[in-house]
C-alpha positions as a printed Julia matrix, in Angstrom:
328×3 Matrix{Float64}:
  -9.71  -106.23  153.75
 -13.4   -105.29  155.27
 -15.83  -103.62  152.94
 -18.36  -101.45  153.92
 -20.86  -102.11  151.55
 -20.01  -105.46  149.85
 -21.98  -107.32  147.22
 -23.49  -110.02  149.84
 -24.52  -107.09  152.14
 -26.8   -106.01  149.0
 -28.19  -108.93  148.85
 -29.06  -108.76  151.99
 -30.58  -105.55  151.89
 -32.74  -106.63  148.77
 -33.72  -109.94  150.96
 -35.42  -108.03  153.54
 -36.99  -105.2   151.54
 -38.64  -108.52  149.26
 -39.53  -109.86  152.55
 -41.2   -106.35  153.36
 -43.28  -106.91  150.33
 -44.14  -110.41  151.31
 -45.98  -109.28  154.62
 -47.79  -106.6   153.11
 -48.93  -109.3   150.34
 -49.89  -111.92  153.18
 -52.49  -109.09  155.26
 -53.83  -107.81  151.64
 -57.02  -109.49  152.01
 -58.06  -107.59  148.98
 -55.55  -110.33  146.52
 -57.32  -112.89  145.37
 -54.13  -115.09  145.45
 -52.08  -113.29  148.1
 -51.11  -116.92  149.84
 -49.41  -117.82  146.09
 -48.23  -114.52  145.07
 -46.57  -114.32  148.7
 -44.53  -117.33  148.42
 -43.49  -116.37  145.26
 -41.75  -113.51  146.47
 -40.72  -115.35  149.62
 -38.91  -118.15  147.94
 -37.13  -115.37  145.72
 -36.27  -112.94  148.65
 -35.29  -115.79  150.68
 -32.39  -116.73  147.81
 -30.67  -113.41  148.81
 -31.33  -113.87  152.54
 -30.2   -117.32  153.15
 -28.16  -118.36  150.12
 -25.04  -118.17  151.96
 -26.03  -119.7   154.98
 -26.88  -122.87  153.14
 -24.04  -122.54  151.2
 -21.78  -122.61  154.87
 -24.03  -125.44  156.6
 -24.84  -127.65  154.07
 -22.31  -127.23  151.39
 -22.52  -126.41  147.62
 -23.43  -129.19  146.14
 -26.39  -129.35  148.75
 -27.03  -125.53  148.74
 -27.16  -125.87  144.47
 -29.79  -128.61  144.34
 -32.13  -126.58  146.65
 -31.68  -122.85  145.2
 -32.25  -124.91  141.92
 -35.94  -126.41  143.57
 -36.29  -123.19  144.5
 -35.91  -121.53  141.07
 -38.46  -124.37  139.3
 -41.06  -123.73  141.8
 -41.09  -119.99  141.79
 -41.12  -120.62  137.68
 -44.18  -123.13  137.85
 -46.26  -120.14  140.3
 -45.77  -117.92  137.67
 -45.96  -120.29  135.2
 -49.31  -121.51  136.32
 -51.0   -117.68  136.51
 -50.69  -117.6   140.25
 -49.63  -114.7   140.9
 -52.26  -111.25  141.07
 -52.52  -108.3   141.97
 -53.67  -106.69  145.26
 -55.45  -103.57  146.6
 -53.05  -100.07  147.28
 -53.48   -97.4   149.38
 -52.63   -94.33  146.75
 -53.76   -90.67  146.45
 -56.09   -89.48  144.52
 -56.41   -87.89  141.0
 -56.34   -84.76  142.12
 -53.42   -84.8   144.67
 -51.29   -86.92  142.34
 -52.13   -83.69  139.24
 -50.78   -80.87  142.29
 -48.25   -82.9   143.62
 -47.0    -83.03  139.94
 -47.63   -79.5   139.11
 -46.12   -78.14  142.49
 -42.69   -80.3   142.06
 -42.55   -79.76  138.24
 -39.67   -80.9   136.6
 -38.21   -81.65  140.12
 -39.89   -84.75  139.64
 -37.06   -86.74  137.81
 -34.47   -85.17  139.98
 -34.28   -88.94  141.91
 -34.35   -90.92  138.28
 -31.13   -88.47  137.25
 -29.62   -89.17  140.4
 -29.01   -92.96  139.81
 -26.74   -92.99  137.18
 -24.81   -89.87  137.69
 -24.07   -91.2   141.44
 -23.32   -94.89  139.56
 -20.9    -93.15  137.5
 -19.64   -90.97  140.06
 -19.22   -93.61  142.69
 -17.67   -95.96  140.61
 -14.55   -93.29  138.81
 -14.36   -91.74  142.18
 -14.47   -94.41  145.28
 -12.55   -96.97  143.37
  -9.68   -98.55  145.46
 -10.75   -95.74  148.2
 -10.73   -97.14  151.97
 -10.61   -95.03  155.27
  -9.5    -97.1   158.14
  -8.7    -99.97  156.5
 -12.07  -100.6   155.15
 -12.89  -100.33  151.73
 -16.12   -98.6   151.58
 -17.73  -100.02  148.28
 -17.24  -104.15  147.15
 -13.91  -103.81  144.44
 -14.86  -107.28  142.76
 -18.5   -106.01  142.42
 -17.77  -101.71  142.29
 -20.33  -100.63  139.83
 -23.1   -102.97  141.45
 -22.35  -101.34  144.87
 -22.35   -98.02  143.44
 -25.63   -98.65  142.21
 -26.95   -99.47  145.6
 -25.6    -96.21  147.15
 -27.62   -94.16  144.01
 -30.4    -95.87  144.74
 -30.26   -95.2   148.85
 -29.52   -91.61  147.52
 -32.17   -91.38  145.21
 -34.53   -92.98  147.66
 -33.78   -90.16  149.91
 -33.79   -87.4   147.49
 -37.63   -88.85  146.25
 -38.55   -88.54  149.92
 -37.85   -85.32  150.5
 -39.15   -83.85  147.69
 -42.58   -85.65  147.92
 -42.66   -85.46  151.52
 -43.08   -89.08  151.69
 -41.77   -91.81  153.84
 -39.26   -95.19  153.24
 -42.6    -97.2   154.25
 -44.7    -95.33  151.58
 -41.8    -95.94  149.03
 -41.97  -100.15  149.69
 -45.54   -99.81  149.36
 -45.6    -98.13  146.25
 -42.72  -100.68  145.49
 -45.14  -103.19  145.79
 -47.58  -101.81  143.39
 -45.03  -101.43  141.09
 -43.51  -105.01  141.6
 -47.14  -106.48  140.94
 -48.23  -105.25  138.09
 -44.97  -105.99  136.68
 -45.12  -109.56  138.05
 -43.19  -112.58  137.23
 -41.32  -109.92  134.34
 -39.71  -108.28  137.34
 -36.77  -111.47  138.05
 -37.0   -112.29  134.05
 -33.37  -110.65  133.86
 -32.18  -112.28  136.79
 -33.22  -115.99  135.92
 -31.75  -115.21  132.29
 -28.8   -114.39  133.34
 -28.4   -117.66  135.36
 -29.16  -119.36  132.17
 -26.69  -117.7   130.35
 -24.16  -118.84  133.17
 -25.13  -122.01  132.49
 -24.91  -122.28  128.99
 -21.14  -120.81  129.04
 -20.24  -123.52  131.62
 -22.2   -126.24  129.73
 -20.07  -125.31  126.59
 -22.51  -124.28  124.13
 -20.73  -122.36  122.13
 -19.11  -125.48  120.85
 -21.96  -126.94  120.2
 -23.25  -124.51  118.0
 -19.84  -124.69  116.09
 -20.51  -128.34  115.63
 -23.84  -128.2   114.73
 -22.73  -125.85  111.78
 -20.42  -128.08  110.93
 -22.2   -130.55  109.8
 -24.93  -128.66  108.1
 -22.93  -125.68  106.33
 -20.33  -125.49  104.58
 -17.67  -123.25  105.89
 -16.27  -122.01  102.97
 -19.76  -120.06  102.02
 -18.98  -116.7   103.89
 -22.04  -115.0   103.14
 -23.78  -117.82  104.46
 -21.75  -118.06  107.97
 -23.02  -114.27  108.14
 -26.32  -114.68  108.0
 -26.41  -117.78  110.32
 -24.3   -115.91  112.95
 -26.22  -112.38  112.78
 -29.41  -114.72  112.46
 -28.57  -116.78  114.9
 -27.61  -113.96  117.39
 -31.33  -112.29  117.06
 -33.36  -116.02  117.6
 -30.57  -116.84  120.48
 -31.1   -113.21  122.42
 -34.7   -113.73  121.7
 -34.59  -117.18  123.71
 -32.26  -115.55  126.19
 -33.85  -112.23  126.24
 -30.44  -110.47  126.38
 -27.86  -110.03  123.93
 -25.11  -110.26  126.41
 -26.15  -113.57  127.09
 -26.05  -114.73  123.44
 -22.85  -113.09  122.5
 -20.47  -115.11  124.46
 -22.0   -118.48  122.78
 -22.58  -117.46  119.11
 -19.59  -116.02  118.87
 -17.65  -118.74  120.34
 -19.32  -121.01  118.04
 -19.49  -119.16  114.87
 -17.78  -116.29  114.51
 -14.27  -116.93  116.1
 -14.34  -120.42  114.28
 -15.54  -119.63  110.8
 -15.41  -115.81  110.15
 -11.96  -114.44  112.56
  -9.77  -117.52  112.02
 -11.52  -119.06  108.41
 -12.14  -115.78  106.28
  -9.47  -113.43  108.44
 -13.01  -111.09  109.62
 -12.0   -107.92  110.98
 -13.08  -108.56  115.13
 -13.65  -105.18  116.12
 -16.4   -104.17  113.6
 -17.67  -107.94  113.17
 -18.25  -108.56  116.66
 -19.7   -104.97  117.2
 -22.28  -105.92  114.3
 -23.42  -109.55  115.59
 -23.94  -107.41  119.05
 -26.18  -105.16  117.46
 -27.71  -108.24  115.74
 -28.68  -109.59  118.94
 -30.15  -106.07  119.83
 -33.0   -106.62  116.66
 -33.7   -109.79  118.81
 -33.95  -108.02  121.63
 -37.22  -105.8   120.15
 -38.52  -109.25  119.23
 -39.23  -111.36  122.49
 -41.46  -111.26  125.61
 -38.11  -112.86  127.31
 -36.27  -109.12  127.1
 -39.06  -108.03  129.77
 -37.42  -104.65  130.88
 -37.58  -103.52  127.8
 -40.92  -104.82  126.1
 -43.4   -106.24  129.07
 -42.63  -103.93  131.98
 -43.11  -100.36  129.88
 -46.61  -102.18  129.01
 -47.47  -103.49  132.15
 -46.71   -99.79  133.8
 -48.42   -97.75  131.0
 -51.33  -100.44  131.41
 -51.65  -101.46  127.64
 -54.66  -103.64  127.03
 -51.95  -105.66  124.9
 -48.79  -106.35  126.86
 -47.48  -107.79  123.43
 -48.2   -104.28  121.3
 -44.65  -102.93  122.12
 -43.23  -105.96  120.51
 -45.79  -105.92  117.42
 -44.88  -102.42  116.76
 -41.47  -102.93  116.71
 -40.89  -106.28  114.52
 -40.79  -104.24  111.64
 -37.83  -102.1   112.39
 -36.11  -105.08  114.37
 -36.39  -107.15  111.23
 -35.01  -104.25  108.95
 -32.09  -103.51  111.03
 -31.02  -106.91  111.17
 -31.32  -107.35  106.95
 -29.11  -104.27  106.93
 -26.61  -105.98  109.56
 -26.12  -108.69  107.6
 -25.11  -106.47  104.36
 -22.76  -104.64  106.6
 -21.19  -107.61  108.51
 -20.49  -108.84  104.58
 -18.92  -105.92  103.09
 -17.57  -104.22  106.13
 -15.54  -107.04  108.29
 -13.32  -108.7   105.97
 -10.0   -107.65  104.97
């Protein structure tokens, strides 16, 4: 069955608005390192864009290998400190303070807008087709759904501000560079977490332990595993990325089958173990490097120094309650 808006369409969509951002780099004479910082953005907008057509014409294998090339050398521009930031055409003080004061509150209207219409759009518009065309992607619902909040939100910011689509990809841009390399972070972690679950890490892990612990200590399978959670999401940068491997390699081995844990609660606890990690590492950039880039901190580590204390804390008490907590 057609869909309307399908996952590949998306990608489409975020292919050409990167390429929008890509021209407006290339004529911004006022970058010191425009030619760089544009083919940074090229090579990643041009992964969404063309992905599948290499895929169709020269096969996966093929298509793999070069999305792969691509991947190292957008890593070694931002790697190697070439990307920078540009000049921007943006108000002034003073109309930014009575643009704020006239729309008030109305300001976050377009922020509130994005999940409610996620939510919304995913209870409401599942399985839902008119014609025989199914008007958001099934396999991929809540990612669709997001993309129709977002077109909705976009609208809603226009109107209010009185703005324009072009002014929003401009401002997009802004955004986008001072956020810089930080802004794909997720995206390239993810693939690595892919590629850890095919590569079969989780076993691994379990034989690494093995040979190194012995099984029979529970208290000391806890701390490795809520441990090892927090340093593995702080390599990943996302918890959800850890928990498939240390759990496959620790806790269904040695704490569910050996000491008869309780899953619910234990695996609930090693999540929220990976979450300390989380507060821990520049690799988690939504949460710890963009909020610094955008409130321009002179340290774009302090969020992360300020918040070791508590991370560290949280996980001490995780391991107490994983101990006394999971087992029957």
């Amino acid at each position: 069955m057609n869909t309307l808006i399908s996952i590949n369409r998306i990608y489409y969509l975020i292919g050409i608005i990167v390429m929008m951002l890509v021209v407006m780099t290339l004529r911004d004479k006022g970058n010191p390192k425009r030619l760089s910082t544009a083919l940074f953005w090229f090579l990643f907008g041009a992964v969404f864009l063309f992905g599948d057509l290499l895929v169709e014409n020269l096969g996966k294998s093929l298509a793999h290998r070069i999305i792969g090339a691509t991947v190292i050398i957008i890593s070694l521009i931002a790697g190697t400190g070439m990307l920078s930031m540009g000049s921007y055409a943006t108000s002034s003080y003073e109309e930014r303070v009575s643009s704020a004061k006239r729309l008030g509150n109305w300001l976050f209207f377009p922020a509130v807008l994005i999940p409610v219409i996620t939510v919304a759009c995913t209870v409401l518009l599942k399985g839902v087709s008119v014609g025989g065309v199914m008007l958001l992607d099934q396999k991929q619902l809540t990612l669709a759904a997001l993309c129709v909040a977002c077109i909705c939100a976009l609208i809603a910011g226009c109107v209010l501000t009185r703005g324009t689509p072009l002014q929003a990809v401009r401002q997009s841009r802004r955004l986008v560079d001072s956020i810089g390399w930080a802004a794909i972070l997720p995206l390239m972690l993810a693939m690595l977490g892919g590629v850890f679950v095919a590569a079969k890490t989780g076993t691994s892990v379990q034989q690494v332990v093995s040979l190194f612990v012995n099984p029979d200590n529970r208290f000391l399978v806890v701390v490795i595993y809520c441990v090892g959670m927090a340093l593995f999401t702080m390599v990943m940068g996302n918890a959800f990325a850890a928990f498939p491997v240390m759990s496959a390699g620790i806790a269904l081995p040695f704490l569910i089958v050996g000491h008869h844990a309780d899953p619910a609660p234990l695996v609930a606890i090693g999540m929220y173990s990976g979450y300390c990690g989380t507060l821990m590492t520049p690799m988690a950039a939504n949460y710890n490097i963009v909020p610094a880039a955008l409130l321009e901190l002179k340290n774009k580590y302090q969020v992360i120094k300020v918040q070791i204390p508590t991370a560290l804390t949280l996980l001490t008490v995780n391991v107490f309650l994983m101990y006394f907590l999971t087992f029957r």
